[in-house]
Amino acid sequence: MFSVVFCIGGFLVIIITHWLYTWWNPRCSGVLPPGSMGWPLIGETLQFFAPSTTFEIPPFVKKRIQRYGPIFKTSLVGRPVIVSTDADLNYFIFQQEGQLFQSWYPDSFTEIFGRQNVGSLHGFMYKYLKNMVLNLFGPESLKKMLPEVEQVSKWNIRRWSSQTSVEMKEATAQMIFDFTAKKLISYDSEKSSDNLRESFVAFIQGLISFPLNIPGTAYSKCLQGRKKAMNMLKTMLQERRERPRKIGTDFFDYVLEELKREDTLLTEAIALDLMFVLLFASFETTSLALTLAIKFLVDHPLAIKELTEEHKAIIRRREHPDSGLTWEEYKSMKFTFQFIHETVRLANIVPGIFRKALRESKFKGYTIPAGWAVMGIDTNTASRNFMAFGGGMRFCVGTDFTKVQMAVFLHCLVTKYKWEAINGGDILRTPGLQFPNGYHIHISEKEK
């Protein structure tokens, strides 16, 4: 009996030892980048999600760059990943989009954003949805939208200037959400009995969190927030279907017309996932970037001086100083765009650009096995593959919309107002950017 138990125990030890060896030394036909796969199953996920208070490269990445170099392997949420801070490799990945690599996100992201979300689709279907979005947020549409964006910015800043203080993250998020929801689905928060943004707030709080779906966890609350928001969007779409409008004025109208076509590729599930992603991406990332921009300007007087001069020069060149901002004036904001690019890079809610290797490839002596994930991280704004707005064929379709909102808001702010920080402003990365104490400022009109 003892010998049987001993044999079984020895057999289990061999199996476990082999499994551990396989986990720590993944099979590869070539040379894998250096690095550690961490503990079995969880890998280095806990270290990856550890909070930090720096704008610089996340400590998780910085420590491994110092130890292994700009390209290293790890394991996150049960998936083998190659992390690249190498500009040449990131550029190579973007250039090989659809051939050697394709867009990919961890399963937890797919659960959050929907299995039919635009980021998870590929090939013709992705291009089809991208063109749909560009009909609303492309350059021609934005030219017509510019006066509305300016009017909304002016109205909100004027209102905030009458208050003792304003919390910038919440205030700008509400402003941008209201404007975007109106454009997408004709939603008016003051007239609606349902608080759509409240569901998104619950969703956002658990977006970049450890993917543990247990009641009470941030991830669980995130999924519940998504479910509630999706139910509301589905109800709105059904109501619009039952009471169609003669003249289409928003994205819902466009979607309904597309769903009626016999040859359409669109389904209701894809349309709702797309609507959800557009609403989220339009206000959360932009409000984070705007809040960070205001903080940067407070902390860097030379930047605000140059930004103010650029926008005052625009007004000086006008025949009528109080006339509205033109598209040509917007396109002339050279320093503003540089400032926006750097701010968005630092405010990016997602820690990197995710891809999956479709086939094995080699780069700089390292092998990237088929099926492995690759996370590209931009550590240099001067690189040829600036990644804050995505890269390659999957360049973010909302890029121009974000730039317009930020540039116009800054124009309205720096030309007529001044502001000072009251409290808050501390940042926290988990690894997405947060302002745990908010950022409270006081805004007042400049003396004429």
XYZ file of C-alpha atoms in Angstrom:
448
model
C 0.000 0.000 0.000
C 2.769 2.395 0.974
C 4.599 1.693 -2.262
C 1.458 2.490 -4.318
C 0.959 5.835 -2.527
C 4.658 6.579 -2.923
C 4.474 5.847 -6.655
C 1.372 8.015 -7.116
C 2.977 10.829 -5.122
C 6.151 10.583 -7.146
C 4.143 10.615 -10.386
C 2.285 13.770 -9.293
C 5.567 15.462 -8.386
C 6.911 14.687 -11.862
C 3.738 16.037 -13.537
C 3.738 19.236 -11.458
C 7.468 19.740 -11.967
C 7.050 19.299 -15.728
C 4.089 21.709 -15.758
C 6.042 24.331 -13.826
C 9.051 23.930 -16.108
C 6.813 24.306 -19.173
C 5.188 27.429 -17.693
C 8.499 29.091 -16.876
C 10.147 27.959 -20.126
C 7.569 28.265 -22.947
C 8.229 26.304 -26.115
C 9.705 28.310 -28.930
C 11.495 27.388 -32.157
C 13.862 30.314 -31.722
C 14.961 32.681 -28.976
C 12.296 34.305 -26.828
C 12.957 37.766 -25.384
C 14.280 37.671 -21.799
C 11.822 38.052 -18.942
C 9.765 36.140 -16.405
C 6.446 34.322 -16.783
C 5.689 34.846 -13.092
C 3.536 32.459 -11.085
C 1.535 29.770 -12.880
C -1.850 30.974 -14.203
C -1.692 34.499 -12.731
C 1.742 35.291 -14.172
C 2.777 38.848 -13.288
C -0.781 40.205 -13.352
C -0.740 41.464 -9.759
C 2.480 43.428 -10.333
C 1.052 44.845 -13.571
C -2.049 46.195 -11.804
C -0.134 47.547 -8.795
C -0.957 51.278 -8.280
C 1.662 53.938 -9.029
C 1.750 57.733 -8.862
C 3.993 58.573 -11.789
C 3.414 60.041 -15.244
C 6.500 58.286 -16.476
C 6.832 54.707 -17.716
C 4.822 52.437 -15.358
C 7.093 50.920 -12.653
C 6.173 47.425 -13.857
C 7.606 48.214 -17.296
C 10.475 50.421 -16.102
C 11.906 47.749 -13.784
C 11.835 45.147 -16.530
C 13.403 47.466 -19.102
C 16.283 48.035 -16.695
C 16.642 44.291 -16.158
C 15.857 42.804 -19.579
C 15.981 45.632 -22.124
C 13.272 47.249 -24.313
C 11.712 43.912 -25.364
C 10.738 41.340 -22.737
C 8.301 38.508 -22.112
C 5.780 38.159 -19.306
C 2.360 36.654 -18.581
C -0.746 38.732 -17.887
C -4.229 37.432 -16.988
C -3.168 33.927 -18.026
C -1.765 34.948 -21.402
C 1.867 34.945 -22.630
C 2.769 38.483 -23.653
C 5.746 40.167 -25.264
C 6.052 43.781 -24.124
C 7.792 46.141 -26.517
C 9.052 49.648 -25.825
C 11.233 49.354 -28.929
C 10.129 51.926 -31.528
C 11.329 49.783 -34.450
C 9.394 46.704 -33.307
C 6.250 48.732 -32.648
C 6.497 50.224 -36.128
C 7.029 46.747 -37.617
C 3.906 45.466 -35.828
C 1.798 48.331 -37.190
C 3.127 47.774 -40.702
C 2.253 44.067 -40.548
C -1.324 44.645 -39.355
C -3.598 41.976 -40.827
C -0.679 39.851 -42.032
C 1.522 38.896 -39.089
C -0.494 40.637 -36.353
C -4.053 41.588 -35.584
C -5.769 43.681 -32.939
C -6.279 41.813 -29.678
C -7.350 42.534 -26.123
C -7.452 40.303 -23.038
C -10.647 38.277 -22.568
C -11.598 40.560 -19.667
C -11.592 43.570 -22.040
C -13.751 41.678 -24.517
C -16.256 40.871 -21.779
C -16.344 44.544 -20.816
C -16.647 46.085 -24.281
C -18.635 43.284 -25.930
C -17.555 40.453 -28.179
C -18.748 42.380 -31.243
C -16.993 45.635 -30.343
C -15.099 47.406 -33.112
C -11.703 46.763 -31.465
C -12.211 42.996 -31.656
C -13.284 42.874 -35.304
C -10.927 42.494 -38.232
C -10.640 42.843 -41.976
C -13.609 44.035 -43.998
C -15.963 44.203 -41.021
C -13.629 46.537 -39.153
C -13.281 48.806 -42.210
C -17.058 48.801 -42.646
C -17.659 49.991 -39.069
C -14.788 52.472 -39.282
C -16.407 54.106 -42.311
C -19.711 54.268 -40.444
C -18.072 56.178 -37.606
C -16.208 58.491 -39.974
C -19.554 59.575 -41.401
C -20.204 61.169 -38.024
C -16.721 62.055 -36.771
C -14.770 62.509 -40.012
C -13.175 65.836 -41.031
C -16.122 67.043 -43.138
C -18.600 66.440 -40.321
C -16.275 68.065 -37.784
C -16.049 71.233 -39.885
C -19.815 71.618 -39.542
C -19.668 70.651 -35.858
C -16.968 73.189 -34.941
C -19.348 76.079 -34.063
C -21.372 73.773 -31.782
C -18.236 72.566 -29.977
C -17.179 76.188 -29.439
C -20.622 77.189 -28.177
C -20.742 74.287 -25.705
C -17.227 75.072 -24.421
C -17.981 78.774 -23.975
C -21.267 78.133 -22.178
C -19.777 75.653 -19.728
C -16.639 77.674 -18.937
C -18.777 80.784 -18.341
C -21.002 78.776 -15.969
C -18.022 77.316 -14.107
C -16.484 80.774 -13.670
C -19.460 81.764 -11.503
C -18.735 78.927 -9.065
C -16.347 78.950 -6.123
C -14.555 75.905 -7.557
C -15.108 73.264 -10.188
C -13.862 69.674 -10.248
C -12.447 69.462 -13.751
C -12.623 65.710 -14.368
C -16.321 65.471 -13.519
C -17.244 68.776 -15.142
C -15.517 68.101 -18.473
C -16.788 64.494 -18.526
C -20.383 65.698 -18.124
C -19.899 68.389 -20.783
C -18.437 65.999 -23.351
C -20.844 63.155 -22.576
C -23.893 65.408 -22.991
C -22.613 66.742 -26.315
C -21.611 63.328 -27.704
C -24.792 61.585 -26.537
C -26.831 64.285 -28.225
C -24.956 63.756 -31.489
C -25.099 59.957 -31.327
C -28.556 59.225 -29.925
C -30.250 62.618 -29.332
C -30.008 61.974 -25.594
C -30.714 64.923 -23.279
C -29.737 64.271 -19.661
C -32.011 67.075 -18.395
C -35.090 65.689 -20.139
C -34.485 61.956 -19.746
C -35.746 60.003 -16.735
C -32.831 57.554 -17.093
C -29.323 58.579 -16.091
C -27.266 56.965 -18.847
C -23.960 58.454 -17.723
C -24.368 57.031 -14.222
C -24.094 53.534 -15.710
C -20.907 54.526 -17.508
C -19.392 55.882 -14.285
C -19.892 52.481 -12.618
C -18.398 50.860 -15.699
C -15.321 53.110 -15.734
C -14.455 52.585 -12.071
C -13.660 48.927 -12.739
C -12.400 49.140 -16.312
C -8.687 48.763 -15.637
C -8.897 46.407 -12.674
C -7.957 42.846 -11.797
C -10.450 40.659 -13.751
C -12.080 38.907 -10.793
C -15.827 38.619 -11.361
C -16.979 38.271 -7.756
C -19.806 40.455 -6.352
C -18.373 43.582 -4.763
C -15.167 43.705 -6.836
C -14.452 46.634 -9.151
C -14.523 44.282 -12.153
C -17.953 42.932 -11.179
C -19.317 46.474 -10.787
C -17.851 47.304 -14.182
C -19.754 44.445 -15.841
C -22.958 45.473 -14.058
C -22.504 49.056 -15.245
C -22.061 47.850 -18.822
C -25.149 45.642 -18.576
C -27.291 48.532 -17.346
C -25.988 50.926 -20.007
C -26.523 48.342 -22.768
C -30.115 47.719 -21.625
C -30.796 51.454 -21.773
C -29.280 51.758 -25.261
C -31.276 48.750 -26.451
C -34.502 50.294 -25.150
C -33.695 53.611 -26.851
C -32.977 51.860 -30.147
C -36.265 49.944 -29.930
C -38.213 53.122 -29.174
C -36.617 54.837 -32.169
C -37.452 51.828 -34.350
C -41.099 52.018 -33.281
C -41.243 55.797 -33.807
C -38.862 56.545 -36.702
C -38.137 60.133 -37.666
C -38.735 61.395 -41.191
C -35.342 63.077 -41.385
C -32.325 61.345 -39.872
C -30.369 63.594 -37.541
C -28.213 61.310 -35.391
C -26.241 58.071 -35.430
C -29.250 56.005 -34.290
C -31.123 57.070 -37.433
C -28.153 56.059 -39.554
C -27.934 52.664 -37.807
C -31.644 51.944 -38.285
C -31.437 52.725 -41.991
C -28.420 50.446 -42.273
C -30.220 47.606 -40.451
C -33.112 47.810 -42.957
C -30.856 47.049 -45.918
C -30.978 43.473 -47.182
C -27.246 43.383 -47.912
C -26.194 44.958 -44.617
C -23.334 43.549 -42.558
C -24.619 45.282 -39.460
C -26.505 43.475 -36.704
C -28.270 45.004 -33.722
C -25.697 43.473 -31.352
C -22.778 45.009 -33.291
C -24.568 48.365 -33.492
C -25.193 48.476 -29.731
C -21.611 47.466 -28.899
C -20.387 50.181 -31.277
C -22.643 52.775 -29.645
C -21.403 51.780 -26.206
C -17.722 52.058 -27.189
C -18.240 55.412 -28.932
C -19.981 56.939 -25.921
C -17.328 55.670 -23.551
C -14.292 56.574 -25.654
C -15.588 60.027 -26.566
C -15.995 61.395 -23.065
C -13.808 59.415 -20.652
C -10.470 59.632 -22.433
C -11.047 63.243 -23.523
C -12.095 64.437 -20.041
C -9.031 62.767 -18.524
C -6.803 64.444 -21.097
C -8.417 67.868 -20.592
C -8.068 67.637 -16.810
C -4.437 66.648 -17.172
C -3.910 69.478 -19.665
C -5.204 72.058 -17.172
C -2.957 70.596 -14.467
C 0.070 70.710 -16.781
C -0.612 74.346 -17.640
C -0.821 75.271 -13.947
C 2.461 73.465 -13.287
C 4.278 74.828 -16.361
C 3.890 78.628 -16.793
C 5.981 78.694 -19.977
C 3.586 76.273 -21.662
C 0.524 78.356 -20.807
C 2.336 81.481 -22.008
C 3.082 79.978 -25.420
C -0.389 78.441 -25.707
C -2.070 81.741 -24.833
C 0.049 83.660 -27.318
C -0.861 81.240 -30.125
C -4.586 81.682 -29.491
C -4.436 85.451 -28.995
C -2.604 85.669 -32.328
C -5.534 83.868 -33.965
C -7.927 86.514 -32.609
C -5.643 89.390 -33.627
C -5.652 88.187 -37.241
C -9.459 88.317 -37.438
C -11.387 91.158 -39.015
C -13.946 90.795 -36.212
C -12.347 89.605 -32.928
C -15.600 88.100 -31.603
C -16.360 86.029 -34.683
C -16.431 82.272 -34.275
C -13.484 79.929 -34.702
C -12.947 78.805 -38.310
C -11.600 75.493 -39.578
C -8.527 77.270 -40.967
C -7.829 78.812 -37.566
C -8.243 75.430 -35.923
C -5.768 73.805 -38.335
C -3.209 76.543 -37.621
C -2.835 75.610 -33.918
C 0.629 74.079 -34.206
C 1.779 74.330 -30.580
C -1.701 73.373 -29.335
C -1.582 70.097 -31.251
C 1.882 69.304 -29.907
C 0.614 69.966 -26.394
C -2.475 67.800 -26.984
C -0.414 64.892 -28.337
C 1.847 64.845 -25.296
C -1.082 65.198 -22.892
C -3.053 62.380 -24.526
C 0.023 60.151 -24.464
C 0.336 60.604 -20.710
C -3.425 60.420 -20.089
C -4.011 57.258 -22.132
C -6.455 55.081 -20.203
C -5.117 51.890 -21.806
C -1.466 51.124 -20.875
C -0.461 50.099 -24.391
C -1.525 48.925 -27.832
C -2.415 45.228 -27.891
C -1.859 42.879 -30.836
C -1.788 39.104 -31.319
C 0.752 37.286 -33.485
C -1.016 35.396 -36.286
C 2.178 33.674 -37.373
C 5.627 33.251 -35.926
C 7.940 36.138 -36.750
C 11.478 37.175 -35.880
C 12.774 40.629 -35.015
C 16.211 41.730 -33.801
C 17.166 38.145 -33.038
C 14.012 37.409 -30.992
C 11.171 35.098 -31.955
C 7.535 36.111 -31.477
C 5.559 32.833 -31.409
C 2.183 32.524 -33.118
C -0.680 33.070 -30.697
C 1.310 35.225 -28.274
C 0.057 38.692 -27.402
C 2.227 41.763 -27.983
C 1.787 44.979 -26.015
C 3.434 48.003 -27.584
C 4.221 50.907 -25.259
C 5.276 54.338 -26.516
C 8.038 55.909 -24.424
C 9.106 58.508 -26.981
C 6.782 61.133 -28.476
C 9.289 61.831 -31.244
C 9.084 58.270 -32.546
C 7.654 57.609 -35.975
C 4.889 55.462 -34.515
C 3.373 57.871 -31.986
C 0.829 55.635 -30.287
C -1.461 57.801 -28.163
C -4.122 57.629 -30.880
C -3.409 54.039 -31.938
C -1.354 53.100 -34.950
C -1.173 51.446 -38.351
C -4.434 50.526 -40.060
C -6.278 50.793 -36.733
C -5.541 54.464 -36.101
C -8.255 55.636 -33.684
C -11.283 56.805 -35.679
C -12.144 59.296 -32.923
C -8.771 61.042 -33.078
C -9.962 64.144 -34.915
C -13.050 64.455 -32.706
C -10.863 64.372 -29.580
C -8.456 66.942 -31.002
C -11.284 69.297 -31.968
C -12.863 69.153 -28.518
C -9.574 69.691 -26.705
C -8.255 72.438 -28.988
C -11.507 74.399 -29.025
C -11.908 74.103 -25.251
C -8.353 75.343 -24.676
C -8.936 78.203 -27.131
C -12.035 79.350 -25.240
C -10.295 78.996 -21.892
C -6.906 80.663 -22.403
C -8.180 83.643 -24.425
C -10.656 84.935 -21.834
C -10.063 83.193 -18.523
C -7.455 82.494 -15.872
C -7.533 79.770 -13.256
C -5.791 78.508 -10.160
C -5.647 75.103 -8.497
C -7.661 74.773 -5.267
C -7.014 71.185 -4.221
C -6.621 67.663 -5.554
C -4.616 66.942 -8.679
C -2.907 63.810 -7.389
C -2.768 61.047 -9.980
C -2.944 57.290 -9.656
C -2.265 54.643 -12.296
C -3.695 51.126 -11.947
C -2.381 51.154 -14.772
C -5.083 53.429 -16.239
C -4.952 57.092 -15.175
C -7.174 58.323 -12.318
C -7.571 61.441 -10.188
C -8.541 59.865 -6.827
C -9.067 63.260 -5.143
C -10.315 65.019 -8.256
C -8.801 68.276 -9.489
C -10.541 71.382 -8.170
C -9.806 74.765 -9.706
C -11.212 78.285 -9.570
C -11.877 79.950 -12.928
C -12.296 83.718 -13.380
C -12.446 86.108 -16.305
C -9.320 87.989 -17.279
C -9.325 91.748 -16.924
C -9.929 93.397 -20.262
